[in-house]
Amino acid sequence: MKETRLTELSNPKSKTRAVRLRTSGASMERRADGTILVHADERLEDYPRVLTERLIHWARVAPDRALAAKRNADGKWRFLTYADALRKVRSIGQGFLDRGLSPHRPVAILSENDLEHLLLMFAGQHVGVPTASIAPAYSMLSTDFAKLKHVMNILTPGMVFVSKGLRYRRALESVVDPGIEIVFAEAPLPDRKSTSFDSLASTTATSAVDAAHAAIARDDIAKFLFSSGSTGLPKAVINTHRMLCSNQQMILQGFRFMGEEPPVVVDWMPWNHTAGGNHNTGMTVYNGGTLYIDDGKPTAEGIAATVENLREIAPTVYFNVPRGYEELLAHFRNDARLRENFFSRVKFMFYAGAGLSQSVWDGYRTMMDETCGERILMATGLGATETSPMALQCTWDCDQSGFIGIPMPGVETKLVPSGTKIEIRVKGPNVTPGYWKEPGITANAFDEEGYYKFGDAVRFVDPTDVNKGFIFDGRFAEDFKLASGTWVSVGPLRNRVMQWFAPYIRDAVIAGPDRTFLSMLVVPNLETCRLLAQQLSPNAAPAEVLRHESVTKKFTALLESFAAQATGNSNRVLRAILLDEPPSLDAGEITDKASLNQRAILDRRAALVDKMYAPHPSPHVLRIREN
């Protein structure tokens, strides 16, 4: 078969920063029933049995190189070298073995991203004791701890680690059995069976560590990662050693330059998610890189810490969510030192979690040209907690946002016609065997041929050329029919709403199942709305801001212009309400990835939805003339 060189798909008129990427394409097979199978032409190369084999390698080859770093309270970086990391991983692993920990008595981690957290994850993998990083929001933002209780009931942990004992005290006292050992990095809890992290990491490692490491099979459990719970309570996704190691080899074959120059990463993505906890941490140790743990967040307030870090550290690869890129863009425009340092050696910019607006994409392309005179690969892919995460990835230069690429080496993709859409399914060594203690849910997650069902739709960029890749086309669980029988594709419509109403909107929930027209509940950007209502006090309540005439006029005008460009009832939104009460984590309206649970919001706020469809709606309902 003739090799397809994906680099030939780049824009030939632009100068692209020279980096070695994947060069092979994909092939497809059409079945008589309309199903299409797509696979990479390049085979998946050999990969380690356990991820910490790479830690052992780099501790021998580059013992004094920093594996990770995090700022202390005084702002100075605290570094963890490869040699020191391996020594502590072995000591902690011995402590796990001494306590008889196992898949049925794993280690639950209640912590933000920090060096202790990283060592615990690698120690568990090294000796075959699974760990589970739990979303801090379950402990810190929740009031009833319902999700935390559910998670602990599934795990039955033999040890719980907390970064700061007093900070997690209320959650521990409410949920964790007093007989379970607590390991703390700082601030021990009184009256609890507890051990300091330093004490655990000082355990003398014996030959038992080496024996336990040697006994690990590829399909043994490496860790548990909990799904976000967007369609119910979180599920414990089994992550095997085969999944983690094969996926890192897929990533390396997609981005060959990481094998030539160890990656430098500045990253905030939480490790209870697969992007941060699998993709980014794994990519660092697999390729002998350095991870600078970023305490920033992709918010107007939290981005300042990220900016400070990026002024100092020039990453070679960079990861963020679209909101983070949006917040950074203004800082890049206003700070020459920041943008020059950032673009000095970055080779790949990855966005994940949601669609990146074309205006933000174009803004970065312009800035690349002005700052370094080169285009830098900026792309996304398709993956899930169940796929380790990378399954499909765009590894070539594109002229627009949203391309998710083609399957990675070793991944088999199945495209199944579903009405007017195409459902995507995958299988490969990076795919989970299922959910811990959930055989029924596991069975429903796979089809009769063993393909994992994302529940997502995709479409071809070019139906005549599979090597142009795919574009995400929404989630089937969110789509619905209007009373007329017209299908509404919620994902693509929501993305258009987000772009059209920027910068005054943070998110939107599309309403209208079995109704005659579409409406939406808007999560506003309160900061930009306050700028519209400048006459008000800076401390004015959200409801007062959102009902101010200047704000309602702006949203009504945007609603009218959005409807004017619609092509039919399936993408024409006629009414909206601005939410002055933000979505609630406790009520299940927000997942731990900070994304909206559309179904939960529509159910909980059904009264508001009814107001939008009232024959004579209240003044709080924004609307346009309906034909």
XYZ file of C-alpha atoms in Angstrom:
627
model
C 0.000 0.000 0.000
C 1.309 3.452 -0.906
C 2.267 5.485 2.160
C 0.311 8.685 2.645
C 2.496 11.461 3.956
C 0.339 13.566 6.213
C 2.794 16.450 6.133
C 1.740 16.980 2.519
C -1.701 17.986 3.789
C -0.313 21.132 5.436
C -0.770 24.560 3.907
C 2.144 24.812 1.430
C 2.081 28.629 1.506
C 2.927 28.894 5.201
C 6.173 28.253 7.007
C 5.573 25.599 9.654
C 7.974 25.041 12.534
C 9.990 21.971 11.626
C 9.215 19.034 13.908
C 9.120 15.314 13.221
C 5.554 14.013 13.304
C 3.657 10.974 12.181
C 3.970 10.470 8.429
C 1.762 7.457 7.707
C -1.923 7.667 6.973
C -4.964 5.446 7.391
C -6.961 3.014 5.301
C -10.639 2.171 5.361
C -12.858 -0.757 4.501
C -16.561 -0.474 3.667
C -18.943 -3.244 4.690
C -22.155 -4.114 2.906
C -24.268 -2.837 5.826
C -22.750 0.650 5.539
C -20.315 0.235 8.411
C -16.824 1.605 7.758
C -13.652 0.333 9.423
C -10.655 2.678 9.619
C -7.189 1.819 10.879
C -3.711 3.362 10.791
C -1.318 2.078 8.147
C 1.547 2.252 10.648
C 1.765 -0.623 13.127
C 2.059 0.030 16.840
C 5.656 -0.534 17.931
C 6.727 -2.392 21.072
C 5.986 -0.759 24.405
C 6.970 -1.433 28.042
C 5.129 -3.816 30.336
C 4.873 -1.221 33.147
C 5.219 2.554 32.793
C 7.826 2.769 35.553
C 10.224 0.813 33.344
C 10.724 4.205 31.705
C 11.352 5.775 35.128
C 14.034 3.148 35.748
C 15.565 3.885 32.334
C 15.737 7.654 32.827
C 16.978 7.334 36.404
C 19.925 5.429 34.932
C 20.475 7.602 31.826
C 19.754 11.058 33.278
C 19.600 10.689 37.091
C 19.963 14.409 37.849
C 17.379 15.601 35.317
C 14.183 16.971 36.838
C 11.160 14.749 36.357
C 8.815 17.317 37.915
C 8.778 20.610 39.777
C 6.254 22.576 41.805
C 6.465 25.976 43.456
C 6.751 26.152 47.226
C 4.777 28.655 49.302
C 7.673 31.116 48.813
C 7.314 30.853 45.028
C 10.545 28.937 44.463
C 10.552 25.702 42.458
C 10.970 22.430 44.335
C 12.467 19.839 41.959
C 12.183 16.060 41.891
C 14.956 14.349 39.922
C 14.599 11.011 38.169
C 17.007 9.328 40.578
C 15.232 10.682 43.638
C 11.843 9.791 42.170
C 12.822 6.168 41.610
C 14.244 5.869 45.116
C 11.052 7.232 46.683
C 8.814 5.175 44.402
C 10.538 2.024 45.611
C 10.234 3.088 49.266
C 6.567 3.993 48.958
C 5.950 0.776 47.061
C 7.466 -1.165 49.945
C 5.093 0.651 52.291
C 2.151 -0.408 50.119
C 3.296 -4.034 50.156
C 3.811 -3.979 53.929
C 0.165 -2.960 54.341
C -1.185 -5.640 52.012
C -2.755 -3.124 49.625
C -4.285 -4.506 46.435
C -6.948 -3.825 43.769
C -9.526 -4.563 46.471
C -7.748 -2.273 48.935
C -6.268 0.445 46.706
C -4.912 3.893 47.552
C -7.374 6.783 47.281
C -5.695 10.147 46.640
C -7.407 13.356 47.759
C -5.029 15.986 46.524
C -4.300 18.654 43.999
C -1.417 18.060 41.578
C 1.799 17.918 43.608
C 5.021 15.949 43.854
C 3.711 13.610 46.567
C 0.657 12.823 44.434
C 2.890 11.997 41.454
C 5.102 9.686 43.520
C 2.103 7.823 44.914
C 0.713 7.170 41.418
C 4.035 5.849 40.136
C 4.691 3.826 43.304
C 1.360 2.056 42.935
C 2.070 1.207 39.319
C 5.573 0.021 40.197
C 4.453 -2.661 42.667
C 1.000 -3.496 41.297
C -1.156 -1.580 43.799
C -3.810 0.527 42.016
C -4.317 4.146 42.993
C -7.337 6.355 42.375
C -6.992 10.128 42.144
C -10.276 11.648 43.313
C -11.564 15.009 42.110
C -10.833 17.595 44.847
C -14.226 19.137 44.126
C -15.907 16.069 45.629
C -14.319 17.052 48.950
C -13.867 20.819 48.723
C -16.920 22.136 46.846
C -19.548 19.572 47.748
C -21.698 19.967 50.844
C -23.293 16.530 51.001
C -20.252 14.518 49.760
C -22.585 12.259 47.763
C -20.090 11.616 44.967
C -17.214 11.113 47.392
C -19.243 8.568 49.378
C -20.123 6.757 46.157
C -16.482 6.672 45.060
C -15.235 5.364 48.408
C -17.919 2.673 48.488
C -16.743 1.411 45.117
C -13.037 1.557 45.956
C -12.995 0.249 49.555
C -9.538 1.820 49.951
C -6.902 0.478 52.300
C -5.189 3.863 52.487
C -6.244 7.463 51.833
C -3.723 10.181 51.036
C -4.518 13.856 51.637
C -2.216 16.718 50.702
C -3.334 18.819 53.668
C -5.100 16.952 56.444
C -6.972 19.903 57.908
C -8.157 21.068 54.509
C -9.833 17.710 53.861
C -10.890 17.159 57.459
C -14.641 17.597 56.968
C -14.704 15.215 53.999
C -12.633 12.604 55.814
C -14.771 12.725 58.942
C -17.968 12.451 56.883
C -16.930 9.684 54.507
C -13.767 7.760 55.421
C -13.997 4.956 57.977
C -11.906 5.722 61.110
C -10.051 2.437 60.725
C -8.549 3.415 57.351
C -5.022 4.775 57.505
C -4.624 8.416 56.454
C -1.334 9.555 54.931
C -0.818 13.304 54.936
C 1.746 15.623 53.375
C 0.937 18.538 55.683
C -1.324 19.370 58.639
C -2.058 16.004 60.318
C -5.505 15.296 61.660
C -5.869 14.810 65.407
C -7.544 11.642 66.631
C -7.059 9.772 63.334
C -4.840 6.865 62.431
C -2.368 8.755 60.266
C 1.136 8.604 58.817
C 3.225 11.391 57.359
C 4.151 11.116 53.711
C 7.823 11.611 54.595
C 7.645 8.592 56.877
C 6.044 6.459 54.149
C 8.652 7.626 51.615
C 11.454 6.681 54.039
C 10.463 3.015 54.196
C 13.435 0.773 53.442
C 12.859 -0.928 50.103
C 13.606 -4.659 49.942
C 13.752 -7.331 47.265
C 9.982 -7.639 47.696
C 9.616 -4.460 45.616
C 11.544 -5.997 42.719
C 9.573 -9.246 43.000
C 6.248 -7.411 42.996
C 7.312 -5.325 39.992
C 8.439 -8.406 38.065
C 5.135 -10.161 38.773
C 2.954 -7.482 37.148
C 1.143 -8.605 33.989
C 0.218 -6.133 31.237
C -3.497 -6.562 31.863
C -3.287 -6.050 35.616
C -4.954 -2.922 36.986
C -2.631 0.085 37.142
C -5.137 2.635 38.440
C -8.779 3.607 38.614
C -10.016 6.835 37.051
C -13.532 7.983 37.688
C -15.671 9.205 34.846
C -17.073 12.672 35.280
C -20.548 11.424 36.085
C -22.226 13.521 33.386
C -24.935 10.899 32.983
C -25.150 9.754 36.611
C -22.797 8.878 39.443
C -19.103 8.476 38.547
C -17.957 5.088 37.282
C -14.556 3.590 38.137
C -12.836 3.082 34.794
C -10.243 0.306 34.984
C -6.886 1.444 33.588
C -4.487 -1.422 32.921
C -0.731 -1.286 32.443
C -1.260 -2.287 28.809
C -3.572 0.692 28.296
C -1.166 3.247 29.759
C 1.977 1.948 28.048
C 0.455 1.313 24.618
C -1.107 4.754 24.578
C 2.190 6.434 25.369
C 3.795 4.578 22.464
C 0.933 5.743 20.224
C 1.562 9.325 21.323
C 5.295 8.990 20.631
C 4.624 7.618 17.143
C 2.319 10.543 16.481
C 4.804 13.120 17.786
C 8.209 11.672 16.966
C 10.042 14.822 18.055
C 9.458 13.889 21.706
C 11.804 10.949 21.233
C 14.500 13.345 20.027
C 14.148 16.071 22.642
C 12.646 15.328 26.086
C 9.449 17.355 26.442
C 9.169 20.344 28.767
C 5.592 20.692 29.992
C 3.863 23.422 32.014
C 0.510 21.973 32.968
C -2.421 22.526 35.334
C -4.736 19.730 34.113
C -5.936 17.739 37.163
C -4.666 14.208 37.569
C -8.080 12.790 38.401
C -8.754 13.263 34.664
C -7.189 11.130 31.985
C -5.706 14.098 30.082
C -3.601 15.263 33.012
C -3.197 12.045 34.984
C -2.495 9.704 32.059
C -1.597 11.657 28.934
C 0.581 14.441 30.339
C 2.252 12.764 33.307
C 2.793 9.582 31.306
C 4.173 11.454 28.299
C 6.683 13.195 30.548
C 8.180 10.083 32.149
C 7.920 7.995 28.973
C 10.132 10.441 27.079
C 12.398 11.594 29.919
C 10.889 15.067 30.112
C 10.198 17.590 32.847
C 6.731 18.516 34.101
C 6.318 21.902 35.757
C 3.141 21.680 37.827
C 1.090 24.811 37.184
C -1.083 26.032 40.058
C -3.038 28.245 37.674
C -6.545 27.617 36.384
C -8.324 28.507 33.131
C -10.330 31.331 34.699
C -10.036 35.116 34.759
C -8.668 34.938 38.317
C -6.642 31.738 38.070
C -4.815 32.478 34.826
C -2.364 34.832 36.574
C -0.371 31.924 38.032
C -0.166 30.284 34.610
C 1.054 33.543 33.077
C 3.788 33.835 35.716
C 4.955 30.293 35.004
C 4.941 30.751 31.223
C 7.010 33.930 31.519
C 9.704 31.832 33.189
C 9.379 28.366 31.625
C 9.292 27.895 27.843
C 7.398 24.645 27.141
C 8.111 22.438 24.143
C 4.566 21.052 24.182
C 1.576 22.815 25.695
C -1.847 21.567 26.762
C -4.929 23.513 27.785
C -8.692 23.628 27.451
C -10.298 26.187 25.108
C -11.241 28.446 28.019
C -7.586 28.510 29.071
C -6.444 29.490 25.589
C -9.075 32.245 25.535
C -7.878 33.667 28.855
C -4.225 33.500 27.784
C -4.753 35.214 24.437
C -5.213 38.709 25.893
C -2.139 38.252 28.103
C -0.069 37.167 25.112
C -1.203 40.228 23.160
C -0.298 42.616 25.973
C 2.964 41.039 27.182
C 5.841 40.787 24.709
C 8.105 38.938 27.142
C 5.412 36.337 27.804
C 4.621 35.568 24.166
C 8.250 35.582 23.052
C 9.207 33.102 25.771
C 6.187 30.888 25.094
C 6.677 30.691 21.324
C 10.466 30.369 21.540
C 10.504 26.563 21.415
C 6.956 25.217 21.596
C 6.397 22.538 18.966
C 2.821 21.478 19.601
C -0.222 23.154 21.189
C -3.037 20.817 22.169
C -6.570 21.794 23.157
C -9.077 19.385 24.663
C -12.363 19.142 26.508
C -14.432 21.292 24.143
C -14.347 23.025 20.794
C -11.942 25.923 20.289
C -13.652 28.891 18.662
C -12.362 29.861 15.240
C -11.752 33.430 16.411
C -9.380 32.198 19.139
C -7.711 29.829 16.654
C -7.193 32.704 14.207
C -5.889 34.919 17.012
C -3.145 32.415 17.811
C -2.238 31.970 14.157
C -1.789 35.719 13.796
C 0.291 35.854 16.965
C 2.518 33.009 15.782
C 3.297 34.877 12.565
C 3.983 38.132 14.397
C 6.090 36.591 17.177
C 8.194 33.917 15.522
C 7.251 33.986 11.834
C 6.205 30.334 11.887
C 3.041 28.322 12.181
C 3.053 25.921 15.118
C 0.928 22.794 15.092
C -2.239 23.452 17.104
C -4.627 20.516 17.161
C -6.945 18.216 19.054
C -8.146 14.637 18.900
C -10.808 12.293 20.239
C -10.434 10.239 23.377
C -11.998 9.347 26.696
C -11.125 8.045 30.134
C -11.922 4.629 28.669
C -9.273 5.007 25.922
C -6.281 6.128 28.064
C -7.106 8.768 26.459
C -5.770 9.194 22.914
C -7.662 7.266 20.236
C -7.726 9.665 17.285
C -5.444 12.657 16.851
C -4.774 15.355 14.299
C -1.020 15.420 13.676
C -0.851 17.812 10.759
C -1.315 21.518 10.161
C -4.873 22.663 9.460
C -6.498 25.961 8.554
C -9.363 25.686 11.018
C -10.268 24.484 14.476
C -12.022 21.222 15.248
C -10.255 18.518 13.234
C -9.783 15.358 15.343
C -7.547 13.509 12.905
C -7.375 9.785 12.223
C -6.864 6.673 14.395
C -3.538 6.284 16.179
C -1.363 3.236 15.400
C -2.937 0.182 17.031
C -6.441 1.678 17.217
C -9.223 0.202 15.100
C -12.132 2.527 14.407
C -15.655 1.516 13.474
C -18.048 4.034 11.930
C -21.709 3.058 12.185
C -24.473 4.951 10.327
C -27.083 6.271 12.765
C -29.823 8.266 11.086
C -28.174 11.247 9.437
C -25.066 10.886 11.609
C -22.086 8.566 11.973
C -21.393 6.944 15.340
C -17.736 6.261 16.163
C -16.497 3.220 18.107
C -12.952 1.997 18.805
C -10.958 -0.950 20.065
C -7.278 -1.475 20.741
C -4.763 -2.107 23.524
C -5.490 1.372 24.960
C -9.184 0.596 25.611
C -10.443 -0.299 29.085
C -11.721 -3.802 29.853
C -14.602 -2.147 31.711
C -15.831 -0.550 34.923
C -14.860 -1.787 38.375
C -17.732 -3.723 40.009
C -20.163 -2.668 37.234
C -20.649 -5.684 34.899
C -23.954 -4.433 33.502
C -22.611 -1.000 32.599
C -19.495 -2.652 31.167
C -21.541 -4.888 28.881
C -23.525 -1.924 27.561
C -20.365 0.060 26.783
C -19.215 -2.346 24.039
C -20.815 -3.683 20.888
C -20.954 -7.304 19.773
C -17.497 -7.061 18.164
C -15.854 -5.570 21.255
C -15.703 -1.963 20.071
C -16.037 0.670 22.789
C -18.989 2.984 22.152
C -18.082 6.624 22.824
C -21.647 7.800 22.282
C -20.166 10.423 19.948
C -20.818 11.311 16.321
C -18.205 12.326 13.781
C -18.195 13.371 10.142
C -15.586 13.172 7.417
C -13.694 16.339 6.574
C -13.717 14.973 3.018
C -15.779 11.812 2.352
C -13.481 10.984 -0.585
C -10.268 11.091 1.469
C -10.087 9.452 4.895
C -6.661 11.015 5.456
C -8.215 14.450 5.797
C -9.589 13.046 9.064
C -12.786 13.658 10.995
C -14.640 16.432 12.800
C -16.535 15.926 16.057
C -20.296 16.039 15.401
C -21.875 15.956 18.877
C -23.018 13.453 21.500
C -26.015 11.237 20.801
C -27.194 11.426 24.425
C -27.711 15.190 24.066
C -29.600 15.187 20.757
C -33.401 15.339 20.669
C -36.427 15.901 18.419
C -38.688 18.932 18.240
C -42.452 18.387 18.209
C -42.266 18.500 14.402
C -40.015 15.446 14.411
C -36.963 17.496 13.413
C -33.729 16.276 14.969
C -31.610 18.804 16.852
C -27.859 18.156 16.970
C -27.028 19.797 20.290
C -23.210 19.669 20.258
C -22.609 21.554 16.991
C -25.433 24.008 17.792
C -24.011 24.743 21.240
C -20.567 25.367 19.722
C -22.065 27.897 17.288
C -23.895 29.596 20.166
C -20.668 29.830 22.155
C -18.853 31.493 19.274
C -21.709 33.830 18.336
C -22.343 35.098 21.870
C -18.671 35.421 22.896
C -17.394 37.026 25.101
C -20.647 37.412 27.061
C -21.346 33.720 27.580
C -19.587 30.895 29.405
C -21.872 28.084 28.348
C -25.381 27.275 27.205
C -27.942 24.515 27.654
C -30.167 23.920 24.644
C -33.829 23.216 25.466
C -36.705 22.048 23.287
C -37.420 18.281 23.348
C -40.979 17.796 22.037
C -41.465 21.576 21.844
C -42.249 23.646 18.767
C -39.062 25.736 18.876
C -35.645 25.914 20.519
C -34.676 27.949 23.566
C -31.654 28.014 25.848
C -30.512 28.575 29.399
C -27.431 30.771 29.302
C -24.551 30.632 31.774
C -23.321 34.211 31.362
C -19.820 35.588 31.667
C -20.575 37.840 34.603
C -17.332 39.806 34.258
C -18.013 40.917 30.680
C -21.681 41.522 31.471
C -20.625 43.890 34.262
C -18.670 45.874 31.669
C -21.920 46.366 29.756
C -23.670 47.563 32.919
C -21.046 50.106 33.967
C -23.610 52.309 35.715
C -24.064 49.666 38.400
C -21.954 49.276 41.502
C -19.033 46.822 41.082
C -20.638 44.824 43.899
C -24.061 44.619 42.278
C -25.696 41.215 42.627
C -25.623 38.914 39.568
C -29.390 39.174 39.104
C -29.178 42.961 39.031
C -26.388 42.876 36.437
C -28.132 40.377 34.179
C -31.423 42.293 34.229
C -29.790 45.615 33.421
C -31.120 47.134 30.210
C -27.720 47.253 28.491
C -27.186 43.528 29.130
C -30.643 42.415 28.003
C -30.396 44.594 24.884
C -27.038 43.068 23.959
C -28.256 39.490 24.398
C -31.498 40.172 22.550
C -29.563 41.642 19.631
C -27.263 38.608 19.564
C -30.270 36.293 19.772
C -31.874 38.057 16.794
C -28.716 38.005 14.665
C -28.100 34.338 15.520
C -31.644 33.435 14.474
C -31.307 35.454 11.268
C -28.447 33.277 10.029
C -30.140 29.991 10.983
C -31.073 27.552 8.220
C -34.114 26.028 9.925
C -35.895 25.185 13.170
C -33.140 22.735 14.162
C -30.637 25.583 14.683
C -32.818 28.638 15.292
C -33.014 29.634 18.999
C -35.954 31.936 19.734
C -35.864 32.450 23.504
C -33.320 32.494 26.316
C -32.947 33.061 30.052
C -29.733 34.305 31.658
C -28.995 32.214 34.742
C -28.174 34.281 37.818
C -27.771 31.084 39.879
C -24.672 29.256 38.576
C -24.829 25.510 37.889
C -24.374 23.393 41.012
C -21.866 20.595 41.542
C -23.896 19.111 44.408
C -26.984 18.971 42.210
C -25.060 17.161 39.490
C -25.264 20.096 37.080
C -21.469 20.282 36.764
C -19.139 17.389 36.138
C -15.719 17.268 37.803
C -14.275 18.352 34.441
C -16.194 21.613 34.946
C -18.423 20.829 31.965
C -22.203 21.119 32.099
C -24.484 18.148 32.572
C -27.158 19.271 30.123
C -29.745 16.721 31.171
C -29.385 17.442 34.898
C -29.723 21.189 34.348
C -32.852 20.806 32.239
C -34.393 18.501 34.850
C -33.506 20.642 37.865
C -34.550 23.887 36.190
C -37.662 22.596 34.489
C -39.669 25.509 35.899
C -37.380 27.971 34.119
C -37.717 26.005 30.894
C -41.505 26.149 31.236
C -41.261 29.936 31.605
C -39.502 30.172 28.262
C -42.378 28.336 26.596
C -45.198 30.229 28.323
C -47.668 31.907 25.902
C -46.936 35.234 27.577
C -43.420 34.924 29.022
C -42.134 37.144 31.796
C -39.772 40.052 31.059
C -36.839 37.920 32.217
C -37.274 35.754 29.122
C -35.321 37.193 26.211
C -37.057 36.568 22.905
C -37.342 37.542 19.293
C -40.337 37.751 17.025
C -41.538 34.241 16.241
C -42.926 33.371 12.817
